[in-house]
Short mmCIF file of C-alpha atoms in Angstrom, two decimals:
data_model
loop_
_atom_site.label_atom_id
_atom_site.label_comp_id
_atom_site.label_asym_id
_atom_site.label_seq_id
_atom_site.Cartn_x
_atom_site.Cartn_y
_atom_site.Cartn_z
CA MET A 895 61.75 81.54 112.53
CA THR A 896 64.99 82.80 114.02
CA PRO A 897 67.72 80.17 113.59
CA ALA A 898 68.94 78.64 116.83
CA PHE A 899 72.27 79.74 118.15
CA VAL A 900 74.94 77.10 117.62
CA ALA A 901 77.82 77.38 120.05
CA PRO A 902 81.24 76.83 118.47
CA GLU A 903 83.17 73.75 119.47
CA VAL A 904 86.20 74.42 121.64
CA PRO A 905 89.25 72.45 120.45
CA TRP A 906 91.02 72.29 123.79
CA ALA A 907 94.06 70.49 122.40
CA GLN A 908 94.76 73.25 119.89
CA LEU A 909 94.29 75.90 122.56
CA ALA A 910 96.41 74.01 125.09
CA PRO A 911 99.30 76.54 125.34
CA VAL A 912 96.92 79.38 126.23
CA VAL A 913 94.69 77.24 128.44
CA ILE A 914 97.68 75.99 130.44
CA VAL A 915 98.93 79.51 131.13
CA LEU A 916 95.54 81.02 132.01
CA GLY A 917 94.56 77.93 134.01
CA ALA A 918 97.75 78.21 136.05
CA GLY A 919 96.94 81.87 136.68
CA ALA A 920 93.52 80.90 138.03
CA LEU A 921 95.10 78.23 140.23
CA GLY A 922 97.56 80.88 141.46
CA VAL A 923 94.62 82.96 142.72
CA LEU A 924 93.39 79.94 144.70
CA VAL A 925 96.88 79.43 146.11
CA GLU A 926 96.83 83.02 147.37
CA ALA A 927 93.51 82.36 149.07
CA PHE A 928 94.17 78.99 150.70
CA ALA A 929 97.89 78.15 150.89
CA PRO A 930 99.84 79.01 154.07
CA GLN A 931 101.80 82.23 153.68
CA ARG A 932 105.18 80.57 154.25
CA LEU A 933 104.57 78.18 151.33
CA ARG A 934 103.01 80.54 148.82
CA ARG A 935 106.18 81.71 147.07
CA ALA A 936 107.48 78.19 146.47
CA ILE A 937 104.09 76.94 145.26
CA GLN A 938 103.50 79.95 143.00
CA LEU A 939 106.99 79.73 141.49
CA ALA A 940 106.67 76.00 140.80
CA LEU A 941 103.17 76.44 139.37
CA ALA A 942 104.19 79.29 137.05
CA ALA A 943 107.38 77.59 135.89
CA LEU A 944 105.60 74.29 135.18
CA ALA A 945 102.82 76.11 133.32
CA LEU A 946 105.21 77.99 131.05
CA ALA A 947 107.29 74.88 130.41
CA GLY A 948 104.07 73.01 129.66
CA ALA A 949 103.04 75.72 127.21
CA VAL A 950 106.34 75.29 125.35
CA VAL A 951 105.77 71.53 125.17
CA ALA A 952 102.20 72.07 123.93
CA VAL A 953 103.47 74.39 121.17
CA ALA A 954 106.01 71.77 120.13
CA ALA A 955 103.24 69.13 119.99
CA LEU A 956 101.16 71.32 117.67
CA TRP A 957 104.05 72.31 115.43
CA SER A 958 104.22 69.50 112.86
CA ASP A 959 100.48 69.46 112.19
CA VAL A 960 100.29 73.23 111.70
CA MET A 961 103.35 73.25 109.43
CA GLU A 962 101.81 70.46 107.35
CA THR A 963 98.31 71.95 107.01
CA GLY A 964 99.23 75.64 107.07
CA GLY A 965 97.02 76.25 110.10
CA THR A 966 93.33 76.48 110.84
CA GLU A 967 90.62 78.75 112.22
CA ILE A 968 89.23 77.72 115.57
CA MET A 969 86.47 79.00 117.87
CA GLY A 970 84.41 80.07 114.87
CA GLY A 971 87.29 82.07 113.45
CA SER A 972 87.90 84.00 116.67
CA VAL A 973 91.35 82.45 117.04
CA ILE A 974 93.76 81.74 114.18
CA LEU A 975 96.22 78.90 114.65
CA ASP A 976 98.97 79.23 112.03
CA GLY A 977 102.75 79.36 111.85
CA PRO A 978 103.27 82.89 113.20
CA THR A 979 100.81 82.18 116.04
CA LEU A 980 102.78 79.12 117.16
CA VAL A 981 106.10 80.95 116.89
CA LEU A 982 104.81 83.82 119.01
CA TRP A 983 103.22 81.47 121.56
CA GLY A 984 106.50 79.58 121.94
CA VAL A 985 108.61 82.74 122.16
CA LEU A 986 106.28 84.33 124.72
CA ALA A 987 106.32 81.19 126.87
CA VAL A 988 110.13 80.93 126.76
CA LEU A 989 110.71 84.64 127.44
CA GLY A 990 108.05 84.55 130.14
CA LEU A 991 109.96 81.73 131.81
CA ILE A 992 113.23 83.70 131.64
CA SER A 993 111.46 86.79 132.98
CA LEU A 994 110.07 84.69 135.82
CA LEU A 995 113.62 83.94 136.95
CA VAL A 996 114.31 87.67 137.36
CA ILE A 997 110.94 88.36 138.95
CA THR A 998 111.30 85.68 141.62
CA ASP A 999 114.94 86.39 142.53
CA ARG A 1000 115.87 87.81 145.93
CA THR A 1001 118.99 89.65 146.99
CA GLU A 1002 121.29 88.56 149.79
CA SER A 1003 119.10 90.55 152.21
CA GLY A 1004 116.10 88.39 151.30
CA GLU A 1005 114.22 91.15 149.48
CA ASP A 1006 112.67 90.93 146.03
CA ALA A 1007 111.75 93.85 143.76
CA PHE A 1008 108.17 94.18 144.99
CA ALA A 1009 106.60 96.08 147.86
CA PRO A 1010 105.51 93.88 150.78
CA SER A 1011 102.05 95.44 150.53
CA ALA A 1012 101.30 97.23 147.27
CA ALA A 1013 98.02 98.63 148.63
CA ALA A 1014 99.71 100.35 151.58
CA VAL A 1015 100.22 104.12 151.50
CA PRO A 1016 103.93 104.75 150.75
CA GLY A 1017 105.81 105.65 153.93
CA SER A 1018 102.91 104.66 156.18
CA GLU A 1019 103.22 102.77 159.42
CA TYR A 1020 101.38 99.81 157.89
CA GLU A 1021 103.90 99.56 155.06
CA GLU A 1022 106.79 99.60 157.55
CA LEU A 1023 105.08 96.89 159.59
CA ALA A 1024 104.65 94.72 156.49
CA ARG A 1025 108.32 95.24 155.61
CA ARG A 1026 109.50 94.23 159.10
CA LYS A 1027 107.37 91.09 159.03
CA GLY A 1028 108.93 90.09 155.69
CA ILE A 1029 105.63 89.79 153.84
CA ALA A 1030 106.09 88.75 150.20
CA GLN A 1031 103.84 89.92 147.35
CA THR A 1032 103.20 86.55 145.74
CA GLU A 1033 100.17 87.83 143.80
CA VAL A 1034 102.80 88.81 141.25
CA TYR A 1035 102.90 85.27 139.82
CA PRO A 1036 99.24 84.87 138.78
CA LEU A 1037 99.27 88.46 137.48
CA VAL A 1038 102.25 87.64 135.24
CA LEU A 1039 100.51 84.48 134.01
CA PHE A 1040 97.30 86.35 133.21
CA ALA A 1041 99.28 88.98 131.32
CA LEU A 1042 101.08 86.28 129.36
CA GLY A 1043 97.79 84.55 128.58
CA GLY A 1044 96.44 87.78 127.13
CA MET A 1045 99.65 88.28 125.18
CA MET A 1046 99.31 84.82 123.64
CA ILE A 1047 95.71 85.44 122.54
CA PHE A 1048 96.52 88.91 121.16
CA PRO A 1049 98.48 87.90 118.00
CA ALA A 1050 96.20 84.88 117.42
CA ALA A 1051 92.98 86.93 117.40
CA GLY A 1052 90.96 86.46 114.22
CA ASP A 1053 88.46 89.22 114.93
CA LEU A 1054 88.44 92.64 116.53
CA LEU A 1055 86.42 91.66 119.61
CA THR A 1056 88.85 88.89 120.54
CA LEU A 1057 91.67 91.36 119.91
CA PHE A 1058 90.11 93.85 122.31
CA VAL A 1059 89.46 91.28 125.03
CA ALA A 1060 93.04 90.01 124.75
CA LEU A 1061 94.31 93.60 124.96
CA GLU A 1062 92.51 94.13 128.26
CA VAL A 1063 93.56 90.75 129.66
CA LEU A 1064 97.23 91.53 129.02
CA SER A 1065 97.04 95.20 130.03
CA LEU A 1066 95.19 95.16 133.36
CA PRO A 1067 97.75 92.96 135.18
CA LEU A 1068 100.56 95.13 133.81
CA TYR A 1069 98.91 98.27 135.19
CA LEU A 1070 98.97 96.67 138.65
CA LEU A 1071 102.48 95.21 138.35
CA SER A 1072 103.89 98.61 137.33
CA GLY A 1073 102.88 100.14 140.68
CA MET A 1074 104.36 97.46 142.96
CA ALA A 1075 108.02 98.52 143.19
CA ARG A 1076 109.63 98.08 146.61
CA ARG A 1077 111.72 101.27 146.28
CA ARG A 1078 110.58 104.72 145.10
CA ARG A 1079 106.99 103.80 145.82
CA LEU A 1080 105.40 107.10 144.80
CA PHE A 1081 107.27 107.08 141.51
CA SER A 1082 106.10 103.53 140.86
CA GLN A 1083 102.47 104.35 141.62
CA GLU A 1084 102.68 107.42 139.39
CA ALA A 1085 103.98 105.21 136.56
CA SER A 1086 101.12 102.78 137.11
CA MET A 1087 98.53 105.56 136.98
CA LYS A 1088 100.02 107.05 133.79
CA TYR A 1089 100.09 103.65 132.15
CA PHE A 1090 96.47 102.98 133.14
CA LEU A 1091 95.12 106.32 131.95
CA LEU A 1092 96.96 106.37 128.63
CA GLY A 1093 96.24 102.68 128.13
CA ALA A 1094 92.55 103.33 128.65
CA PHE A 1095 92.64 106.00 125.93
CA ALA A 1096 94.42 103.59 123.57
CA SER A 1097 91.85 100.86 124.28
CA ALA A 1098 89.06 103.34 123.55
CA PHE A 1099 90.65 104.21 120.20
CA LEU A 1100 90.88 100.52 119.29
CA LEU A 1101 87.29 99.84 120.33
CA PHE A 1102 85.97 102.86 118.41
CA GLY A 1103 87.95 101.74 115.37
CA ALA A 1104 86.45 98.25 115.69
CA ALA A 1105 82.96 99.78 115.73
CA LEU A 1106 83.68 101.76 112.55
CA LEU A 1107 85.06 98.68 110.79
CA TYR A 1108 81.97 96.72 111.79
CA GLY A 1109 79.87 99.51 110.33
CA PHE A 1110 81.82 99.23 107.10
CA ALA A 1111 82.01 95.45 106.69
CA GLY A 1112 79.10 94.18 108.81
CA SER A 1113 81.55 91.89 110.58
CA VAL A 1114 84.43 92.15 113.03
CA ARG A 1115 86.38 89.23 111.52
CA PHE A 1116 89.62 90.18 109.78
CA ALA A 1117 88.85 87.87 106.83
CA ASP A 1118 85.42 89.46 106.27
CA ILE A 1119 86.83 92.99 106.55
CA ALA A 1120 89.56 92.09 104.06
CA ALA A 1121 86.95 90.70 101.65
CA ALA A 1122 84.86 93.86 102.00
CA THR A 1123 87.82 96.06 101.12
CA GLN A 1124 87.96 94.38 97.69
CA THR A 1125 84.64 95.95 96.72
CA VAL A 1126 85.39 99.51 97.84
CA VAL A 1127 85.00 102.09 95.08
CA GLY A 1128 86.89 105.24 95.97
CA LEU A 1129 87.84 106.08 99.55
CA ASP A 1130 85.47 104.78 102.21
CA ALA A 1131 85.63 107.02 105.31
CA LEU A 1132 84.47 104.32 107.73
CA LEU A 1133 87.12 101.88 106.52
CA LEU A 1134 90.00 104.33 106.61
CA ALA A 1135 89.05 105.86 109.98
CA GLY A 1136 88.47 102.44 111.52
CA VAL A 1137 91.81 101.05 110.37
CA VAL A 1138 93.68 104.14 111.60
CA LEU A 1139 92.03 104.01 115.04
CA VAL A 1140 92.76 100.30 115.47
CA LEU A 1141 96.37 100.96 114.46
CA VAL A 1142 96.58 103.73 117.07
CA GLY A 1143 95.58 101.26 119.78
CA LEU A 1144 98.17 98.73 118.62
CA LEU A 1145 100.98 101.25 118.08
CA PHE A 1146 100.45 102.46 121.65
CA LYS A 1147 101.32 99.01 122.96
CA VAL A 1148 104.62 98.93 121.06
CA GLY A 1149 105.54 102.47 122.12
CA ALA A 1150 105.70 103.92 118.61
CA VAL A 1151 105.89 107.72 118.20
CA PRO A 1152 103.66 109.72 118.71
CA PHE A 1153 102.01 107.17 121.03
CA HIS A 1154 105.11 106.67 123.18
CA ALA A 1155 104.63 109.18 126.00
CA TRP A 1156 103.97 106.46 128.60
CA THR A 1157 107.08 104.44 127.81
CA PRO A 1158 109.96 106.26 129.60
CA ASP A 1159 107.99 106.98 132.78
CA VAL A 1160 106.56 103.47 133.07
CA TYR A 1161 109.85 101.76 132.25
CA GLN A 1162 111.61 103.88 134.86
CA GLY A 1163 108.96 103.64 137.59
CA ALA A 1164 107.91 100.00 137.33
CA PRO A 1165 109.81 97.28 139.23
CA THR A 1166 112.81 96.55 136.99
CA PRO A 1167 111.99 92.83 136.50
CA ILE A 1168 108.53 93.87 135.31
CA THR A 1169 110.07 96.49 133.03
CA GLY A 1170 112.13 93.79 131.31
CA PHE A 1171 109.13 91.48 131.05
CA MET A 1172 106.92 94.25 129.71
CA ALA A 1173 109.50 95.62 127.28
CA ALA A 1174 110.09 92.21 125.68
CA CYS A 1175 106.81 90.31 125.82
CA THR A 1176 104.28 93.12 125.29
CA LYS A 1177 106.15 94.32 122.22
CA ILE A 1178 106.23 90.78 120.80
CA ALA A 1179 102.49 90.27 121.30
CA ALA A 1180 101.54 93.68 119.90
CA PHE A 1181 103.72 93.35 116.81
CA GLY A 1182 102.20 89.92 116.21
CA ALA A 1183 98.76 91.54 116.15
CA ILE A 1184 100.02 94.36 113.90
CA LEU A 1185 101.44 91.80 111.45
CA ARG A 1186 98.07 90.07 111.16
CA LEU A 1187 96.18 93.33 110.66
CA VAL A 1188 98.66 94.75 108.13
CA TYR A 1189 99.13 91.59 106.06
CA VAL A 1190 95.51 90.41 106.09
CA VAL A 1191 93.43 93.61 106.02
CA LEU A 1192 95.62 96.39 104.64
CA PRO A 1193 97.06 95.16 101.30
CA PRO A 1194 94.15 96.65 99.26
CA LEU A 1195 94.70 99.93 101.15
CA GLU A 1196 98.45 100.00 100.58
CA TRP A 1197 98.55 103.51 99.12
CA ASP A 1198 96.01 104.89 101.58
CA VAL A 1199 97.39 103.64 104.91
CA MET A 1200 100.96 102.43 104.34
CA PRO A 1201 102.43 105.97 103.91
CA LEU A 1202 101.17 106.66 107.44
CA LEU A 1203 103.04 103.62 108.75
CA TRP A 1204 106.15 104.66 106.84
CA ALA A 1205 106.02 108.03 108.57
CA VAL A 1206 105.47 106.42 111.98
CA ALA A 1207 108.45 104.12 111.41
CA VAL A 1208 110.72 107.03 110.52
CA ILE A 1209 109.76 109.35 113.37
CA THR A 1210 109.85 106.44 115.85
CA MET A 1211 113.42 105.54 114.88
CA VAL A 1212 114.56 109.16 114.88
CA VAL A 1213 112.84 110.34 118.07
CA GLY A 1214 113.79 107.22 120.04
CA THR A 1215 117.44 107.56 119.07
CA VAL A 1216 117.81 111.32 119.43
CA VAL A 1217 116.13 111.49 122.84
CA ALA A 1218 118.06 108.45 124.11
CA ILE A 1219 121.32 110.29 123.42
CA VAL A 1220 120.55 112.95 126.04
CA GLN A 1221 119.31 110.61 128.79
CA SER A 1222 121.24 110.34 132.05
CA ASP A 1223 119.12 107.57 133.58
CA VAL A 1224 119.89 104.01 132.45
CA LYS A 1225 116.29 102.79 132.50
CA ARG A 1226 115.05 105.86 130.60
CA MET A 1227 117.84 105.39 128.07
CA LEU A 1228 116.75 101.79 127.56
CA ALA A 1229 113.14 102.98 127.30
CA TYR A 1230 113.94 105.35 124.43
CA SER A 1231 116.10 102.62 122.91
CA SER A 1232 113.00 100.42 123.01
CA ILE A 1233 111.06 103.12 121.18
CA ALA A 1234 113.74 103.25 118.48
CA HIS A 1235 113.63 99.46 118.12
CA ALA A 1236 109.87 99.64 117.60
CA GLY A 1237 110.67 101.79 114.58
CA PHE A 1238 113.17 99.25 113.27
CA VAL A 1239 110.61 96.45 113.61
CA LEU A 1240 108.05 98.57 111.74
CA VAL A 1241 110.50 98.71 108.82
CA GLY A 1242 110.02 94.95 108.47
CA VAL A 1243 106.26 95.18 108.98
CA VAL A 1244 105.71 97.70 106.16
CA ALA A 1245 107.76 95.64 103.69
CA LEU A 1246 104.57 93.68 102.82
CA THR A 1247 106.61 90.68 101.69
CA GLN A 1248 106.78 87.09 102.93
CA SER A 1249 110.30 87.74 104.20
CA GLY A 1250 108.94 90.71 106.11
CA ILE A 1251 106.97 88.38 108.40
CA SER A 1252 109.92 86.08 109.14
CA SER A 1253 112.31 89.00 109.63
CA VAL A 1254 109.98 90.65 112.15
CA LEU A 1255 109.61 87.38 114.05
CA PHE A 1256 113.39 86.96 114.21
CA TYR A 1257 113.90 90.56 115.34
CA LEU A 1258 111.36 90.09 118.12
CA VAL A 1259 113.11 86.94 119.36
CA ALA A 1260 116.52 88.64 119.35
CA TYR A 1261 115.23 91.84 120.94
CA GLY A 1262 113.31 89.97 123.63
CA LEU A 1263 116.31 87.92 124.81
CA THR A 1264 118.59 90.96 124.88
CA THR A 1265 116.07 93.20 126.65
CA ILE A 1266 115.32 90.79 129.48
CA GLY A 1267 119.05 90.23 130.00
CA ALA A 1268 119.80 93.96 130.06
CA PHE A 1269 117.13 94.79 132.62
CA ALA A 1270 118.14 91.76 134.68
CA ILE A 1271 121.60 93.29 135.03
CA VAL A 1272 120.09 96.63 136.05
CA THR A 1273 118.39 94.87 138.99
CA LEU A 1274 121.80 93.84 140.41
CA VAL A 1275 123.62 97.20 140.24
CA ARG A 1276 122.56 99.10 143.38
CA GLU A 1277 123.20 102.32 145.24
CA VAL A 1278 124.82 102.25 148.69
CA THR A 1279 124.02 104.96 151.23
CA ALA A 1280 127.04 106.98 152.39
CA GLY A 1281 128.41 107.18 155.92
CA PRO A 1282 128.41 104.72 158.82
CA GLY A 1283 125.81 101.97 158.71
CA SER A 1284 125.66 102.08 154.92
CA ALA A 1285 122.87 100.08 153.31
CA VAL A 1286 122.09 98.83 149.82
CA VAL A 1287 119.03 100.60 148.44
CA ALA A 1288 117.51 101.11 144.98
CA GLU A 1289 119.03 100.42 141.57
CA ALA A 1290 121.87 102.68 140.46
CA SER A 1291 119.94 104.52 137.79
CA HIS A 1292 122.27 107.40 136.88
CA ILE A 1293 124.73 106.43 134.19
CA THR A 1294 127.68 107.95 136.07
CA GLN A 1295 127.07 105.39 138.81
CA TRP A 1296 128.08 102.68 136.35
CA SER A 1297 131.61 104.09 136.08
CA GLY A 1298 134.24 101.47 136.78
CA LEU A 1299 131.76 98.59 136.85
CA GLY A 1300 134.06 96.66 134.54
CA LYS A 1301 136.74 96.62 137.25
CA ARG A 1302 134.41 95.69 140.13
CA SER A 1303 132.38 93.08 138.26
CA PRO A 1304 133.96 92.34 134.86
CA VAL A 1305 131.68 89.44 133.90
CA LEU A 1306 128.51 91.40 134.61
CA ALA A 1307 129.83 94.47 132.80
CA ALA A 1308 130.91 92.36 129.81
CA SER A 1309 127.44 90.82 129.61
CA PHE A 1310 125.82 94.26 129.70
CA ALA A 1311 128.25 95.48 127.03
CA LEU A 1312 127.25 92.54 124.82
CA PHE A 1313 123.56 93.43 125.19
CA LEU A 1314 124.27 97.08 124.38
CA LEU A 1315 126.28 96.11 121.29
CA SER A 1316 123.40 93.90 120.18
CA PHE A 1317 120.98 96.82 120.60
CA ALA A 1318 123.37 98.89 118.47
CA GLY A 1319 123.40 96.22 115.74
CA ILE A 1320 127.10 95.35 115.88
CA PRO A 1321 128.01 92.27 113.75
CA LEU A 1322 128.10 88.82 115.38
CA THR A 1323 125.26 89.77 117.72
CA ALA A 1324 121.56 88.94 117.45
CA GLY A 1325 120.71 92.61 117.00
CA PHE A 1326 122.80 92.86 113.83
CA THR A 1327 121.13 89.82 112.29
CA GLY A 1328 117.70 91.16 113.20
CA LYS A 1329 118.33 94.56 111.65
CA PHE A 1330 119.89 92.99 108.56
CA ALA A 1331 116.79 90.79 108.17
CA VAL A 1332 114.22 93.60 108.42
CA PHE A 1333 116.27 95.92 106.21
CA SER A 1334 116.63 93.18 103.58
CA ALA A 1335 112.88 92.60 103.63
CA ALA A 1336 112.22 96.34 103.21
CA ILE A 1337 114.57 96.50 100.21
CA GLU A 1338 112.77 93.52 98.70
CA GLY A 1339 109.52 95.45 99.20
CA GLY A 1340 110.89 98.48 97.34
CA LEU A 1341 111.50 100.67 100.40
CA THR A 1342 115.21 101.33 99.97
CA TRP A 1343 114.81 104.93 101.14
CA LEU A 1344 113.39 103.70 104.45
CA VAL A 1345 116.34 101.34 104.89
CA VAL A 1346 118.75 104.25 104.33
CA VAL A 1347 117.02 106.17 107.13
CA GLY A 1348 117.19 103.09 109.35
CA VAL A 1349 120.91 102.56 108.72
CA VAL A 1350 121.73 106.22 109.48
CA VAL A 1351 119.67 106.18 112.68
CA SER A 1352 121.18 102.85 113.72
CA ALA A 1353 124.68 104.30 113.27
CA ALA A 1354 123.74 107.32 115.40
CA SER A 1355 122.40 105.07 118.16
CA VAL A 1356 125.85 103.54 118.62
CA PHE A 1357 126.87 106.71 120.47
CA PHE A 1358 124.77 106.28 123.60
CA TYR A 1359 125.39 102.56 123.82
CA VAL A 1360 129.17 102.93 123.51
CA ARG A 1361 129.12 105.85 125.96
CA LEU A 1362 127.90 103.52 128.68
CA ILE A 1363 130.45 100.86 127.74
CA VAL A 1364 133.22 103.46 128.00
CA LEU A 1365 131.96 104.46 131.44
CA MET A 1366 132.01 100.86 132.64
CA PHE A 1367 135.44 99.87 131.35
CA PHE A 1368 137.48 103.01 130.75
CA THR A 1369 136.35 105.48 133.43
CA ASP A 1370 137.84 105.57 136.91
CA PRO A 1371 135.09 105.47 139.56
CA ALA A 1372 137.17 107.57 141.95
CA GLY A 1373 135.57 110.94 142.63
CA THR A 1374 132.28 110.00 140.99
CA PRO A 1375 128.97 108.75 142.33
CA GLY A 1376 130.19 105.31 141.29
CA GLU A 1377 131.84 105.05 144.73
CA SER A 1378 128.35 104.51 146.18
CA THR A 1379 127.48 101.65 143.85
CA THR A 1380 127.71 97.90 144.38
CA VAL A 1381 126.67 94.68 142.67
CA VAL A 1382 124.40 92.72 144.99
CA ARG A 1383 124.43 88.96 145.31
CA SER A 1384 121.17 87.11 144.85
CA GLU A 1385 119.76 83.59 144.91
CA GLY A 1386 121.12 83.07 141.40
CA PHE A 1387 117.94 83.07 139.33
CA THR A 1388 118.85 86.41 137.75
CA THR A 1389 122.31 85.10 136.91
CA VAL A 1390 120.72 82.20 135.03
CA ALA A 1391 118.47 84.63 133.11
CA ILE A 1392 121.47 86.78 132.18
CA ALA A 1393 123.42 83.72 131.05
CA LEU A 1394 120.52 82.59 128.84
CA GLY A 1395 120.35 86.08 127.35
CA VAL A 1396 124.08 86.07 126.62
CA VAL A 1397 123.98 82.62 125.01
CA GLY A 1398 120.93 83.53 122.92
CA THR A 1399 122.39 86.86 121.81
CA ILE A 1400 125.63 85.24 120.67
CA ALA A 1401 123.97 82.18 119.09
CA LEU A 1402 121.49 84.24 117.06
CA GLY A 1403 124.32 86.49 115.93
CA VAL A 1404 126.86 83.82 114.99
CA LEU A 1405 124.56 80.98 113.79
CA PRO A 1406 121.22 82.55 112.83
CA SER A 1407 120.51 80.37 109.79
CA PRO A 1408 118.62 77.50 111.53
CA VAL A 1409 116.28 79.92 113.28
CA LEU A 1410 115.80 82.02 110.13
CA ASP A 1411 114.97 78.88 108.13
CA VAL A 1412 112.39 77.73 110.69
CA LEU A 1413 110.79 81.17 110.80
CA ALA A 1414 110.73 81.39 106.99
CA ASP A 1415 108.80 78.09 106.86
CA ALA A 1416 106.42 79.27 109.59
CA ALA A 1417 105.77 82.76 108.19
CA ARG A 1418 102.45 81.95 106.54
CA LEU A 1419 99.45 83.88 107.81
CA ILE A 1420 95.97 82.51 107.18
CA PRO A 1421 94.14 85.15 105.11
#
């Protein structure tokens, strides 16, 4: 007789951080359907903020038990609750909350970053009517919560099917959010379409790789695949091809070369608050999943697959840095900077040491805080149309438009300079500590040559960061496009997000030891 199917028990308490976020997203959909339009923004903001704060509290409640036991498998092994999972859940919830401040903010004219009707044809009469009526796109809030829920499941996935489902849950809302910019509507929709098409290809690669690994191991669970690799005699084609295809899908999400083509266009075309959210949180979730795959499944294949990851790390650092040097658009420059940072994080991933896990987690925390802060500042620096009846329009994207910003808004320019110096890895910033941590882990893992490449590339990257700092503080705006640039006032939410980024960047650079110690204790993956 065929044995009866036994449904796994669902430990709701252990899944509380994810359940809270996804449940709030579902409630947000109901708010869109039934709440009066004038109240939707306030309700959605309160709901999202409370959900993310609740997720942080739930992570804190789970912390001591997980640290004591080392973690556990739940949902029949589909979800792994261990130290790195809790760290990533907490970081995603905190950074999601900071991103929410930038997303919800409005300028002095009462406009946010999102089109009043994302489905309207750009430039159409309907779009103009929606703009005049002051319609707000409050669907943004549940979409952000659904994306965050998928991001939280992604690094906790214990099997390839859960990994794939989480990938789609986090990706589909981002495809929509990328096409909702209030300004440059066609450019935004083009970015959304590119992201969707290339993301679909990446998902197909991951799914095909999962099928091959199932054919090899007879299971989609990471633990079973890892056990099956112990019995391989010679080179198994299904195993190697499956691992490579799954890695392609994951490397796409972090923007690693040669799977980076979507990054500059999407970062530039998406609404800037969504760009910051995407750049920080998606990268954190994807690297969490890569850590689990590399440290649980790949150790027996170290000499078959790891050279490929070494090569990806090198070309990602080099291409991201070299191309960023020639960029004239601030958001594209930050996009290629993000690509280079994916290479630096990969240096820690390929170390295959215990310190490699903790160093990657620290780097992701530092990078996430700095990235959200940097893009938050970009949302406030705007172009002004020339002539009588001048009006504030889109973000000042060309780097020459930032000339003299240090004289017009010294605090904002100083904050942006701090974020740029952290990206460059200058001492006493979070970026320096993060790079030092991943480089130290790589040396411990015997990859000194890779660290040398990373140090040289990091030194070269200083050029394009310092170039922008020089423009802000030491270049006269007279006679440049900077004359048509202004810093807009807002409701203040973005200012709070920037302040949190500044404090975090300085604190993690000056006093990193407490955080490093906590991450070192938590960096234990369940095999």
